[in-house]
Amino acid sequence: QQQVKQSPQSLIVQKGGISIINCAYENTAFDYFPWYQQFPGKGPALLIAIRPDVSEKKEGRFTISFNKSAKQFSLHIMDSQPGDSATYFCAAGNDYKLSFGAGTTVTVRA
Amino acid sequence: KAGVTQTPRYLIKTRGQQVTLSCSPISGHRSVSWYQQTPGQGLQFLFEYFSETQRNKGNFPGRFSGRQFSNSRSEMNVSTLELGDSALYLCASSLAGDGGSPLHFGNGTRLTVT
């Protein structure tokens, strides 16, 4: 049973454009929502995270929007750069473990 | 500060064999988690250890086991390997592993079962 659903599976964006990735979760006990970035041959690296008492968090070009009532959260990548081409995973956590979304492969075209 | 170190990076084993993977967490981190990553199932939680105690376990068969040592280093073992065990095995460490402490992943061990 997939506890975190992520979409789209892949997306292509032009350099300077905005990438948007959406996630939905079921378990209302989740209280920590991180996003990870993974490059080929590397482990996932923490990008940005949010807790349910905050509706939005911004770090540089990356913004998380969180809608507790809808049980949804999203990642916005502003001014996308070719170096942002990677796979992005959303996750939701509690009780010492994270449940991950299936991942979104982002390709930024120069 | 050094990151999470996993050894070996690559392993090739035959069905029926067993394998042990090793993980050294970031200095000061007491929680170590293990995840399996496959193209079909994505990232799936195996288990988590804190102060040598397993606190949580995912939905994997008993062939998958792990342990943590007093220096927080961890090992995971897979016995009676099956073809479907071929995957990238990721170790992650965090300060407290309370579900809210950031997880820091290693680069994984790529296991191929033939």
Coordinates of N, CA, C and O in Angstrom, one line a residue, chain A residues 38-43, chain B residues 6-13 19-22 34-40 42 76 81 85-91 106-113:
Chain A
Q38 N 18.0 13.2 -6.0 CA 18.9 12.1 -6.3 C 19.5 12.2 -7.7 O 18.8 12.2 -8.7
F39 N 20.8 12.1 -7.8 CA 21.5 12.1 -9.0 C 22.0 10.6 -9.3 O 22.2 9.8 -8.3
P40 N 22.1 10.2 -10.5 CA 22.5 8.8 -10.8 C 23.8 8.4 -10.1 O 24.8 9.2 -10.1
G41 N 23.8 7.3 -9.5 CA 25.0 6.8 -8.8 C 25.1 7.3 -7.4 O 26.1 7.0 -6.7
K42 N 24.2 8.2 -7.0 CA 24.3 8.8 -5.6 C 23.1 8.5 -4.8 O 22.1 8.1 -5.3
G43 N 23.3 8.6 -3.5 CA 22.1 8.5 -2.6 C 21.3 9.7 -2.6 O 21.8 10.8 -3.0
Chain B
Q6 N 29.1 3.7 3.0 CA 28.6 2.3 2.8 C 29.6 1.5 2.1 O 30.2 1.9 1.1
T7 N 29.8 0.3 2.5 CA 30.7 -0.7 1.8 C 30.1 -2.0 1.8 O 29.3 -2.4 2.6
P8 N 30.4 -2.8 0.7 CA 31.1 -2.3 -0.5 C 30.1 -1.5 -1.4 O 28.9 -1.4 -1.1
R9 N 30.6 -0.9 -2.4 CA 29.7 -0.1 -3.4 C 29.0 -1.1 -4.3 O 27.8 -0.8 -4.7
Y10 N 29.6 -2.2 -4.7 CA 29.0 -3.1 -5.6 C 29.3 -4.5 -5.1 O 30.3 -4.8 -4.5
L11 N 28.2 -5.4 -5.3 CA 28.3 -6.8 -4.9 C 27.6 -7.6 -6.0 O 26.5 -7.3 -6.4
I12 N 28.2 -8.7 -6.3 CA 27.5 -9.7 -7.2 C 27.5 -11.0 -6.5 O 28.5 -11.5 -6.0
K13 N 26.3 -11.5 -6.3 CA 26.1 -12.8 -5.5 C 25.2 -13.7 -6.4 O 24.5 -13.3 -7.3
V19 N 24.6 -12.3 2.1 CA 25.4 -11.1 2.0 C 25.3 -10.2 3.2 O 24.3 -10.2 3.8
T20 N 26.4 -9.6 3.5 CA 26.4 -8.6 4.6 C 26.9 -7.2 4.1 O 27.9 -7.2 3.4
L21 N 26.1 -6.2 4.3 CA 26.4 -4.9 3.9 C 26.7 -4.0 5.2 O 26.1 -4.2 6.2
S22 N 27.6 -3.1 5.0 CA 28.1 -2.3 6.1 C 27.8 -0.8 6.0 O 27.8 -0.3 4.8
W34 N 17.8 1.6 7.1 CA 18.1 1.0 5.8 C 16.9 1.0 4.9 O 15.8 0.8 5.3
Y35 N 17.2 1.3 3.6 CA 16.2 1.3 2.6 C 16.6 0.5 1.4 O 17.8 0.4 1.1
Q36 N 15.6 -0.1 0.7 CA 15.9 -0.8 -0.5 C 15.3 0.1 -1.6 O 14.2 0.5 -1.5
Q37 N 16.1 0.3 -2.7 CA 15.6 1.1 -3.8 C 15.7 0.2 -5.1 O 16.7 -0.3 -5.5
T38 N 14.5 0.1 -5.7 CA 14.4 -0.7 -7.0 C 13.6 0.2 -7.9 O 12.8 1.0 -7.5
P39 N 13.8 0.0 -9.3 CA 13.0 0.8 -10.2 C 11.5 0.5 -10.1 O 10.7 1.4 -10.3
G40 N 11.1 -0.7 -9.7 CA 9.7 -1.0 -9.6 C 9.0 -0.6 -8.4 O 7.9 -0.1 -8.4
G42 N 10.5 1.5 -5.9 CA 11.0 2.7 -5.3 C 11.8 2.5 -4.1 O 12.5 1.5 -3.9
M76 N 23.6 -4.9 7.6 CA 22.4 -5.6 7.3 C 22.8 -6.9 6.6 O 23.8 -6.9 5.8
L81 N 19.7 -15.6 -0.8 CA 19.4 -14.5 -1.8 C 18.5 -15.0 -2.9 O 18.6 -16.2 -3.4
D85 N 16.1 -9.8 -5.0 CA 16.8 -9.0 -4.0 C 17.8 -8.0 -4.6 O 18.4 -7.2 -3.9
S86 N 17.9 -8.1 -5.9 CA 18.8 -7.2 -6.7 C 18.3 -5.8 -6.5 O 17.1 -5.5 -6.9
A87 N 19.1 -4.9 -6.0 CA 18.6 -3.6 -5.7 C 19.8 -2.7 -5.2 O 20.9 -3.2 -5.0
L88 N 19.5 -1.4 -5.0 CA 20.4 -0.5 -4.4 C 20.0 -0.5 -2.9 O 18.8 -0.1 -2.6
Y89 N 20.9 -0.8 -2.0 CA 20.6 -0.7 -0.6 C 21.2 0.5 0.0 O 22.4 0.7 -0.1
L90 N 20.3 1.3 0.5 CA 20.8 2.6 1.1 C 20.7 2.6 2.6 O 19.7 2.2 3.2
C91 N 21.7 3.2 3.2 CA 21.8 3.4 4.6 C 21.6 4.9 4.8 O 22.2 5.7 4.1
G106 N 23.7 7.5 2.5 CA 25.0 7.2 1.8 C 24.7 6.9 0.3 O 23.6 7.1 -0.1
N107 N 25.7 6.6 -0.4 CA 25.6 6.4 -1.8 C 25.1 4.9 -2.2 O 25.0 4.6 -3.4
G108 N 25.0 4.1 -1.2 CA 24.4 2.8 -1.4 C 25.3 1.7 -1.8 O 26.5 1.9 -2.2
T109 N 24.9 0.5 -1.6 CA 25.5 -0.7 -2.1 C 24.6 -1.3 -3.2 O 23.5 -1.6 -2.9
R110 N 25.2 -1.4 -4.4 CA 24.4 -2.0 -5.5 C 24.6 -3.5 -5.4 O 25.7 -4.0 -5.7
L111 N 23.6 -4.3 -5.1 CA 23.6 -5.7 -5.0 C 23.0 -6.3 -6.3 O 21.8 -6.0 -6.6
T112 N 23.7 -7.2 -6.9 CA 23.2 -7.9 -8.1 C 23.2 -9.4 -7.8 O 24.2 -9.9 -7.4
V113 N 22.0 -10.0 -7.9 CA 21.9 -11.5 -7.6 C 21.7 -12.2 -8.9 O 20.8 -11.9 -9.7

